[in-house]
């Protein structure tokens, strides 16, 4: 294989674009699993990234109302952490005052992301929503 | 070879064990719910939900499991969850499922818990 | 989840970009697996797509000499087949006359792709290489 | 929790079984090669390579396995592959490994093949 990776400045980024179709978030978790294994994350860390990513994807599917129907996911492998960015070009929302919830027992997606990742930032507006989450590498 | 949740049921004399394999999303949660309520209808009021082979859930799937717990409690049934991964356990806590239902480590512990006299 | 997928014309395409790093082809196979399962491919079909994709990726890693060091992968879910396109912006090659091989027992990557997929097309030139392969859905 | 190939060795009196789990790429192929040649050095000239838990290979890994087969034949050892997925078997055929080495369905068949007298 590439002895010396070509392109000295090879960025350690993986980009994935998925259509907003039911279950397509699984393509994202599969990719996430490979990336997290590459970074030698342990199984619990891998599961945490996968579930947080699922929540971000299904929110985009369910609420973004994006007309192009795509979710853009970027995995950035840093020396100290994995950053996962989930972006849609939908209608956005106010993270301080999310809409009232239609159903019982819902409304915990963002709380799950915050509970499972080390940091979660939300940038949302009329141009869409970007969730940026990070998970530190295993401390050994 | 789809991504659909596989569900396996084992019926014992005084309880039944539902084991899942795969992703518990809305469809998966509903599948588990139907099977569990079907078992209750058959007379199995003591249920164990073994999630050993599930390592991803989503919040829609978990909300359906919470509704299931409520419906089973309504008919005086009991449901214990076991073999949760660390991250699923945390997700259940965040969503409030951990308060509503019994969660134990193993199937053996669930059996013991079900054998204990029911609180009024 | 999206009851009616937003964006009536939601394309059934998944795009993945990976850096040319050893083992990164695994991210591609994991994504491929999710896509192929989504299409209800059987285990043998899934393995075939994965191995053909690995060969295309490691060729890009090893031979493209791309300065940006990225491989662009597109999965197109058609009613009748899965099309996988693997593109690099490297130096290209002449598919009719591939270079002489430095090592014994090598030079079978393209033959493997052709053996495992239903069709394989190569477009290569100074701007890089694009391999387009297809695998029909399970016939039941 | 990396993507590296896991390799397990079982030594019997007259043969040894190497079982792989995961992706056989250059690194994985070399790992198998080192272990196999180490076994030959220890006196195990009858080897079985069980690929049951490997479902992806690449052509670099397979080329290393072909070299391994040649080196083992050089020292009058014998190597049988078993439990190949359909697609790995096809890949071995395309690469010429199927001609060079014995390929059988199961470990049991490999043991029988190794017990047969060696051809001159
Ligand atoms: N990508 C998004 N686009 C538009 N609105 C969103 C997006 N993500 C979240 N929201 C809004 O934030 C609210 C809260 O989200 P969340 O905490 O994940 O709860 P849940 O998904 O369980 O409803 C949603 O009900 C929705 O109104
Ligand atoms: N993406 C690519 N960029 C440049 N050259 C390539 C690319 N893919 C294949 N080649 C050329 O085609 C040759 C044959 O490729 P292949 O049949 O896959 O054999 P192998 O990879 O085993 O050497 C390679 O040796 C290389 O010269």
XYZ file of C-alpha atoms and ligand atoms in Angstrom:
574
model
C 0.000 0.000 0.000
C 0.991 3.652 -0.077
C 4.425 3.471 1.615
C 4.574 7.195 2.055
C 1.040 8.452 1.609
C 1.042 10.527 -1.576
C 0.325 14.203 -1.002
C 2.401 15.256 1.986
C -0.517 17.269 3.302
C -3.012 14.431 3.055
C -5.843 15.637 5.239
C -7.221 13.159 7.705
C -10.789 13.823 6.765
C -13.481 11.472 5.576
C -16.546 12.948 3.910
C -19.813 11.125 3.519
C -23.036 12.340 1.940
C -26.205 10.329 2.454
C -29.727 10.853 1.155
C -32.496 11.397 3.719
C -33.954 7.914 3.503
C -35.084 5.781 6.429
C -32.188 3.620 7.704
C -29.560 5.516 5.707
C -28.093 6.631 9.036
C -26.713 3.081 9.185
C -24.352 3.915 6.320
C -23.100 6.753 8.511
C -22.596 4.532 11.557
C -20.767 1.922 9.492
C -18.400 4.558 8.166
C -18.019 5.985 11.679
C -17.144 2.548 12.999
C -14.346 2.124 10.465
C -12.979 5.593 11.205
C -13.159 5.103 14.971
C -11.450 1.712 14.718
C -8.781 3.299 12.564
C -8.218 5.684 15.488
C -8.158 2.708 17.875
C -11.224 3.816 19.818
C -12.526 1.183 22.218
C -15.939 -0.474 21.703
C -17.767 1.860 24.126
C -16.345 4.947 22.443
C -17.324 3.544 19.052
C -20.891 2.882 20.230
C -21.140 6.397 21.685
C -20.065 8.005 18.409
C -22.468 5.797 16.468
C -25.516 6.583 18.609
C -24.783 10.334 18.744
C -24.373 10.320 14.960
C -27.654 8.445 14.518
C -29.466 11.091 16.564
C -28.004 13.914 14.496
C -28.885 12.162 11.239
C -32.456 11.298 12.158
C -33.046 14.857 13.346
C -31.912 16.090 9.954
C -34.148 13.513 8.249
C -37.141 14.344 10.422
C -36.979 18.084 10.989
C -34.736 19.827 8.469
C -37.329 19.845 5.705
C -34.429 20.062 3.286
C -35.534 20.214 -0.327
C -32.344 18.612 -1.662
C -32.629 15.830 0.930
C -28.950 15.283 1.693
C -26.980 15.048 4.926
C -23.274 15.926 4.782
C -21.061 14.211 7.326
C -17.411 14.998 7.913
C -15.116 12.922 10.120
C -11.922 14.716 11.126
C -9.253 12.508 12.676
C -7.189 14.719 14.967
C -4.282 13.574 17.113
C -6.351 14.150 20.254
C -9.909 13.521 19.108
C -12.401 12.595 16.431
C -14.613 15.440 15.283
C -17.877 14.577 13.522
C -19.779 17.295 11.724
C -23.356 16.686 10.517
C -24.780 19.282 8.173
C -28.076 19.747 6.374
C -29.299 22.529 4.096
C -32.741 22.595 5.665
C -34.807 25.188 7.472
C -32.762 25.309 10.685
C -34.076 25.872 14.199
C -33.349 27.852 17.314
C -31.239 25.612 19.528
C -32.176 27.729 22.575
C -35.886 27.191 21.947
C -36.493 24.011 19.983
C -40.072 23.519 18.816
C -42.660 21.958 21.100
C -42.717 18.224 20.681
C -45.594 16.427 19.043
C -44.986 13.141 20.844
C -44.463 11.839 24.353
C -41.025 10.609 25.369
C -39.288 12.473 22.569
C -37.138 15.562 22.526
C -34.040 13.891 23.915
C -31.921 13.644 20.774
C -29.708 16.629 21.541
C -29.407 15.540 25.188
C -28.257 12.095 24.059
C -25.616 13.633 21.775
C -24.372 15.786 24.676
C -24.402 12.827 27.055
C -22.407 10.541 24.771
C -19.906 12.945 23.187
C -17.306 15.188 24.822
C -18.570 18.317 23.119
C -21.544 19.223 20.921
C -21.982 22.535 19.141
C -25.009 23.571 17.136
C -24.987 26.192 14.412
C -28.409 26.621 12.866
C -30.130 29.228 10.768
C -32.176 29.688 7.610
C -29.380 28.050 5.565
C -29.525 24.847 7.551
C -28.043 23.150 10.583
C -24.517 22.016 11.432
C -23.878 19.889 14.504
C -20.197 19.561 15.440
C -19.390 16.896 18.002
C -16.101 15.567 19.325
C -14.916 12.489 21.154
C -11.444 12.274 22.681
C -9.215 9.339 21.815
C -8.935 6.535 24.337
C -6.768 7.506 27.273
C -4.488 4.589 28.011
C -29.339 -9.513 4.629
C -31.122 -6.289 5.480
C -30.458 -3.944 8.345
C -33.672 -5.034 10.057
C -33.728 -6.033 13.695
C -33.819 -9.773 14.342
C -35.920 -10.856 17.321
C -35.856 -14.243 19.029
C -38.348 -15.450 21.656
C -37.817 -18.154 24.297
C -40.820 -19.183 26.357
C -40.300 -20.695 29.811
C -43.016 -21.781 32.241
C -43.248 -18.549 34.216
C -41.600 -16.011 31.947
C -40.502 -15.348 28.359
C -37.242 -13.925 27.026
C -37.147 -11.660 23.981
C -33.637 -11.339 22.523
C -32.816 -8.710 19.918
C -30.044 -8.630 17.347
C -29.384 -5.333 15.599
C -30.524 -1.755 15.463
C -33.506 -0.712 17.604
C -35.056 2.132 15.611
C -38.763 2.892 15.175
C -39.388 -0.268 13.136
C -37.285 -2.384 15.517
C -38.962 -0.877 18.582
C -42.402 -1.575 17.146
C -41.441 -5.145 16.298
C -40.304 -5.741 19.882
C -43.468 -4.044 21.185
C -45.790 -6.225 19.121
C -44.035 -9.408 20.160
C -44.025 -8.410 23.825
C -47.709 -7.469 23.851
C -48.490 -10.699 22.005
C -46.744 -12.631 24.783
C -48.707 -10.702 27.406
C -51.912 -11.657 25.574
C -50.807 -15.298 25.703
C -50.487 -14.954 29.458
C -46.763 -14.199 29.831
C -46.824 -11.291 32.239
C -43.163 -11.695 33.179
C -40.897 -10.628 30.348
C -37.165 -10.268 29.881
C -35.742 -8.170 27.068
C -32.159 -9.259 26.380
C -30.327 -6.657 24.259
C -26.963 -8.441 24.181
C -26.732 -8.342 20.396
C -27.965 -4.801 19.958
C -25.401 -2.070 20.244
C -27.222 0.751 18.549
C -30.590 2.292 19.330
C -32.162 5.577 18.382
C -34.331 7.837 20.490
C -37.451 6.949 18.512
C -36.881 3.252 19.215
C -36.290 3.972 22.898
C -39.458 6.115 23.119
C -41.400 3.120 21.766
C -39.808 0.880 24.401
C -40.882 3.358 27.101
C -44.461 3.194 25.810
C -44.189 -0.586 25.898
C -43.078 -0.523 29.530
C -46.076 1.670 30.376
C -48.523 -0.601 28.580
C -47.134 -3.676 30.277
C -47.358 -1.996 33.672
C -50.977 -1.101 32.879
C -51.862 -4.775 32.642
C -49.810 -5.598 35.749
C -47.075 -7.252 33.750
C -43.378 -6.909 34.507
C -40.483 -6.334 32.137
C -36.756 -6.422 32.883
C -34.032 -5.311 30.489
C -30.672 -7.064 30.596
C -27.296 -7.237 28.837
C -27.255 -3.593 27.861
C -24.036 -2.177 26.496
C -22.644 0.669 28.571
C -23.723 3.212 25.966
C -27.254 1.859 25.606
C -27.607 1.910 29.410
C -26.549 5.545 29.389
C -29.005 6.332 26.590
C -31.818 4.642 28.547
C -30.945 6.769 31.590
C -30.954 9.983 29.554
C -34.324 9.109 28.065
C -35.917 8.141 31.362
C -36.385 4.468 30.500
C -34.064 3.498 33.341
C -36.531 5.006 35.832
C -39.589 3.357 34.338
C -38.286 -0.183 33.931
C -36.107 -2.652 35.757
C -32.609 -2.952 34.322
C -30.279 -5.718 35.429
C -26.972 -7.056 34.156
C -27.810 -10.606 33.148
C -30.723 -12.844 32.237
C -30.123 -14.795 35.453
C -30.589 -11.631 37.506
C -33.747 -10.809 35.584
C -35.161 -14.245 36.383
C -34.418 -13.742 40.091
C -35.999 -10.280 40.006
C -39.138 -11.638 38.334
C -39.399 -14.443 40.899
C -39.493 -11.912 43.741
C -42.999 -11.042 44.963
C -44.480 -8.134 43.051
C -44.689 -4.839 44.913
C -48.189 -3.466 45.340
C -38.257 9.053 10.475
C -38.927 10.861 7.201
C -42.419 9.589 6.395
C -42.252 10.960 2.891
C -38.582 11.603 2.193
C -38.210 15.381 1.892
C -37.175 16.518 -1.569
C -39.275 14.574 -4.012
C -36.248 14.059 -6.218
C -34.037 12.696 -3.435
C -31.255 11.029 -5.344
C -30.293 7.577 -4.225
C -26.612 8.357 -4.163
C -24.122 8.036 -1.353
C -20.832 9.877 -1.691
C -17.733 9.046 0.295
C -14.314 10.673 0.172
C -11.401 8.961 1.896
C -7.770 9.993 2.246
C -5.121 7.713 0.737
C -4.015 6.142 3.997
C -3.292 2.454 4.559
C -6.457 0.627 5.695
C -8.764 3.528 4.796
C -10.303 1.272 2.163
C -12.046 -0.369 5.137
C -14.133 2.780 5.604
C -15.215 2.294 1.989
C -16.125 -1.368 2.494
C -18.095 -0.575 5.650
C -20.085 2.056 3.802
C -20.533 -0.341 0.879
C -21.834 -3.002 3.231
C -24.499 -0.676 4.625
C -25.549 0.404 1.140
C -25.650 -3.150 -0.186
C -27.680 -4.329 2.814
C -30.014 -1.411 2.266
C -30.512 -2.827 -1.248
C -31.037 -6.311 0.245
C -28.004 -7.811 -1.455
C -27.110 -11.268 -0.188
C -23.865 -11.951 1.719
C -21.958 -13.170 -1.373
C -22.959 -10.119 -3.381
C -21.923 -7.890 -0.499
C -18.513 -9.590 -0.251
C -18.008 -9.258 -4.003
C -18.711 -5.527 -3.949
C -16.422 -5.091 -0.949
C -13.453 -6.916 -2.460
C -13.810 -5.222 -5.862
C -13.982 -1.861 -4.103
C -10.891 -2.671 -2.035
C -8.944 -3.427 -5.228
C -9.997 -0.141 -6.835
C -9.087 1.811 -3.694
C -5.678 0.238 -3.153
C -4.824 0.785 -6.817
C -5.605 4.472 -6.361
C -3.533 4.535 -3.155
C -0.600 2.712 -4.733
C -0.434 3.953 -8.298
C -2.329 7.206 -8.774
C 0.426 9.395 -7.345
C -2.294 11.920 -6.566
C -0.969 15.050 -4.913
C -4.209 15.789 -3.080
C -4.370 12.216 -1.833
C -8.122 11.647 -1.941
C -10.295 8.899 -3.373
C -13.888 9.805 -4.309
C -16.419 7.005 -4.130
C -19.997 7.209 -5.320
C -22.620 4.538 -4.672
C -25.665 4.803 -6.913
C -28.652 2.702 -5.864
C -30.606 1.930 -9.014
C -33.741 -0.188 -9.181
C -31.824 -2.878 -11.050
C -28.278 -2.552 -9.753
C -25.727 -0.886 -7.514
C -23.183 1.230 -9.347
C -19.925 2.037 -7.572
C -17.650 4.697 -8.998
C -14.094 5.103 -7.684
C -12.259 8.225 -8.778
C -8.825 9.692 -8.124
C -7.183 12.860 -9.440
C -3.852 11.162 -10.023
C -1.659 10.565 -13.052
C -3.874 8.009 -14.768
C -2.727 5.033 -16.846
C -3.427 3.293 -20.095
C -5.903 0.506 -19.295
C -4.965 -1.275 -22.536
C -1.310 -1.357 -21.561
C -0.896 -1.180 -17.800
C 2.680 -0.732 -16.592
C 4.950 -3.719 -16.133
C 4.656 -5.107 -12.629
C 7.427 -4.777 -10.096
C 6.409 -7.813 -8.090
C 5.533 -11.455 -8.633
C 1.942 -12.583 -8.235
C 0.571 -9.095 -8.685
C -1.258 -7.386 -11.506
C -4.580 -9.069 -10.877
C -6.500 -6.192 -9.295
C -8.445 -5.266 -12.425
C -9.085 -8.948 -13.199
C -10.507 -9.436 -9.709
C -12.832 -6.453 -10.163
C -14.024 -7.877 -13.477
C -14.439 -11.342 -11.983
C -16.517 -10.184 -9.034
C -18.660 -7.430 -10.546
C -21.119 -7.566 -13.455
C -19.437 -4.736 -15.337
C -16.262 -2.690 -14.922
C -15.388 0.365 -16.963
C -12.143 2.305 -16.749
C -11.733 5.929 -17.777
C -8.186 7.123 -17.215
C -6.085 10.002 -18.402
C -3.828 12.789 -17.198
C -6.639 14.107 -14.952
C -6.938 10.849 -13.074
C -8.782 7.568 -13.101
C -12.436 6.643 -12.727
C -13.496 3.032 -12.340
C -17.227 2.420 -12.716
C -18.459 -0.978 -11.625
C -21.941 -2.428 -11.273
C -23.540 -5.327 -9.497
C -27.100 -6.433 -10.227
C -29.557 -6.797 -7.382
C -30.280 -10.288 -6.127
C -32.547 -12.147 -8.502
C -35.223 -13.897 -6.473
C -10.416 -2.491 18.529
C -8.377 -1.908 15.403
C -8.977 -3.270 11.951
C -5.996 -5.615 12.296
C -6.266 -9.287 11.460
C -6.593 -11.592 14.452
C -4.802 -14.933 14.127
C -5.312 -18.018 16.297
C -3.133 -21.147 16.266
C -4.081 -24.656 17.384
C -1.326 -27.260 17.490
C -2.203 -30.936 17.151
C 0.225 -33.855 17.130
C 0.676 -34.110 13.372
C -0.577 -30.772 12.102
C -1.383 -27.208 13.142
C -4.390 -25.046 12.314
C -4.077 -21.299 11.762
C -7.444 -19.498 11.949
C -7.823 -15.924 10.825
C -10.414 -13.335 11.799
C -10.631 -10.192 9.688
C -9.131 -8.518 6.656
C -6.196 -10.220 4.924
C -4.242 -7.319 3.446
C -0.447 -6.959 3.213
C -0.042 -6.700 6.987
C -2.478 -9.548 7.607
C -0.847 -11.719 4.933
C 2.586 -11.140 6.434
C 1.324 -11.955 9.912
C -0.087 -15.270 8.672
C 3.135 -15.943 6.758
C 5.349 -15.375 9.798
C 3.219 -17.587 12.004
C 3.074 -20.342 9.382
C 6.842 -20.300 8.766
C 7.411 -20.258 12.532
C 5.300 -23.419 12.811
C 7.278 -25.036 9.998
C 10.487 -24.192 11.903
C 9.011 -25.879 14.979
C 8.494 -28.993 12.890
C 4.871 -28.600 11.815
C 5.065 -29.379 8.126
C 1.334 -30.010 7.817
C -0.628 -26.811 8.074
C -4.289 -25.842 7.753
C -5.305 -22.252 7.147
C -8.927 -21.784 8.213
C -10.344 -18.525 6.828
C -13.862 -18.958 8.236
C -13.870 -15.555 9.921
C -12.262 -13.640 7.079
C -14.557 -12.368 4.380
C -12.360 -9.749 2.803
C -8.898 -10.059 1.285
C -6.943 -7.858 -1.052
C -4.689 -8.893 -3.922
C -1.551 -7.884 -2.016
C -2.527 -10.150 0.873
C -3.278 -13.003 -1.525
C 0.064 -12.519 -3.320
C 1.771 -12.922 0.053
C -0.197 -16.118 0.684
C 0.965 -17.445 -2.698
C 4.572 -16.755 -1.715
C 3.911 -18.545 1.548
C 2.592 -21.597 -0.290
C 5.748 -21.633 -2.434
C 8.070 -21.359 0.556
C 6.268 -24.141 2.384
C 6.447 -26.365 -0.690
C 10.196 -25.605 -0.889
C 10.713 -27.211 2.504
C 8.398 -30.116 1.654
C 5.637 -28.837 3.885
C 1.956 -28.978 3.004
C -0.721 -26.331 3.422
C -4.471 -26.642 2.948
C -6.921 -23.759 2.925
C -10.432 -24.318 4.222
C -13.691 -22.523 4.998
C -13.321 -19.970 2.230
C -16.286 -17.769 1.443
C -17.506 -18.139 -2.123
C -16.033 -14.774 -3.070
C -12.625 -15.445 -1.495
C -12.505 -18.808 -3.306
C -13.195 -16.983 -6.571
C -10.507 -14.406 -5.795
C -7.996 -17.207 -5.057
C -8.841 -18.794 -8.403
C -8.377 -15.529 -10.279
C -5.020 -14.945 -8.604
C -3.748 -18.483 -9.202
C -3.611 -19.462 -5.545
C -6.196 -22.179 -6.163
C -3.730 -23.925 -8.522
C -0.777 -23.684 -6.184
C -2.385 -24.843 -2.956
C -4.916 -27.370 -1.763
C -8.321 -25.894 -1.048
C -10.983 -27.916 0.719
C -14.320 -27.090 2.292
C -13.795 -27.944 5.947
C -11.067 -28.464 8.526
C -12.061 -32.128 8.697
C -11.409 -32.523 4.968
C -8.064 -30.768 5.332
C -7.050 -33.220 8.077
C -7.966 -36.161 5.840
C -6.038 -34.636 2.922
C -2.951 -34.099 5.090
C -3.127 -37.695 6.371
C -2.950 -39.034 2.812
C 0.533 -40.038 1.670
C 2.427 -37.154 0.106
C 2.851 -37.277 -3.644
C 6.458 -37.407 -4.828
N -31.407 19.291 11.809
C -32.491 19.941 12.326
N -33.214 20.765 11.539
C -34.307 21.424 12.031
N -34.735 21.302 13.309
C -34.053 20.489 14.146
C -32.899 19.775 13.704
N -32.426 19.076 14.753
C -33.228 19.328 15.789
N -34.223 20.193 15.446
C -35.296 20.736 16.316
O -34.897 20.563 17.671
C -35.902 19.839 18.395
C -35.263 18.996 19.477
O -34.443 17.973 18.930
P -34.032 16.726 19.795
O -33.486 17.175 21.113
O -33.120 15.897 19.019
O -35.399 15.963 20.073
P -36.131 14.850 19.193
O -35.320 14.560 17.996
O -36.223 13.671 20.091
O -37.457 15.459 18.873
C -36.641 19.050 17.344
O -37.938 18.732 17.773
C -36.616 20.022 16.160
O -37.630 20.987 16.289
N -5.875 4.354 -10.058
C -4.773 4.109 -10.814
N -3.912 5.113 -11.131
C -2.818 4.859 -11.876
N -2.475 3.639 -12.345
C -3.284 2.601 -12.077
C -4.470 2.777 -11.297
N -5.079 1.569 -11.203
C -4.314 0.693 -11.871
N -3.218 1.293 -12.404
C -2.176 0.643 -13.226
O -2.671 -0.573 -13.745
C -1.808 -1.649 -13.382
C -2.587 -2.912 -13.208
O -3.449 -2.815 -12.096
P -4.036 -4.127 -11.435
O -4.618 -5.008 -12.473
O -4.977 -3.705 -10.378
O -2.786 -4.864 -10.803
P -2.097 -4.697 -9.365
O -2.854 -3.665 -8.598
O -2.178 -6.026 -8.724
O -0.704 -4.260 -9.681
C -1.066 -1.168 -12.156
O 0.156 -1.815 -12.003
C -0.923 0.313 -12.456
O 0.182 0.559 -13.290
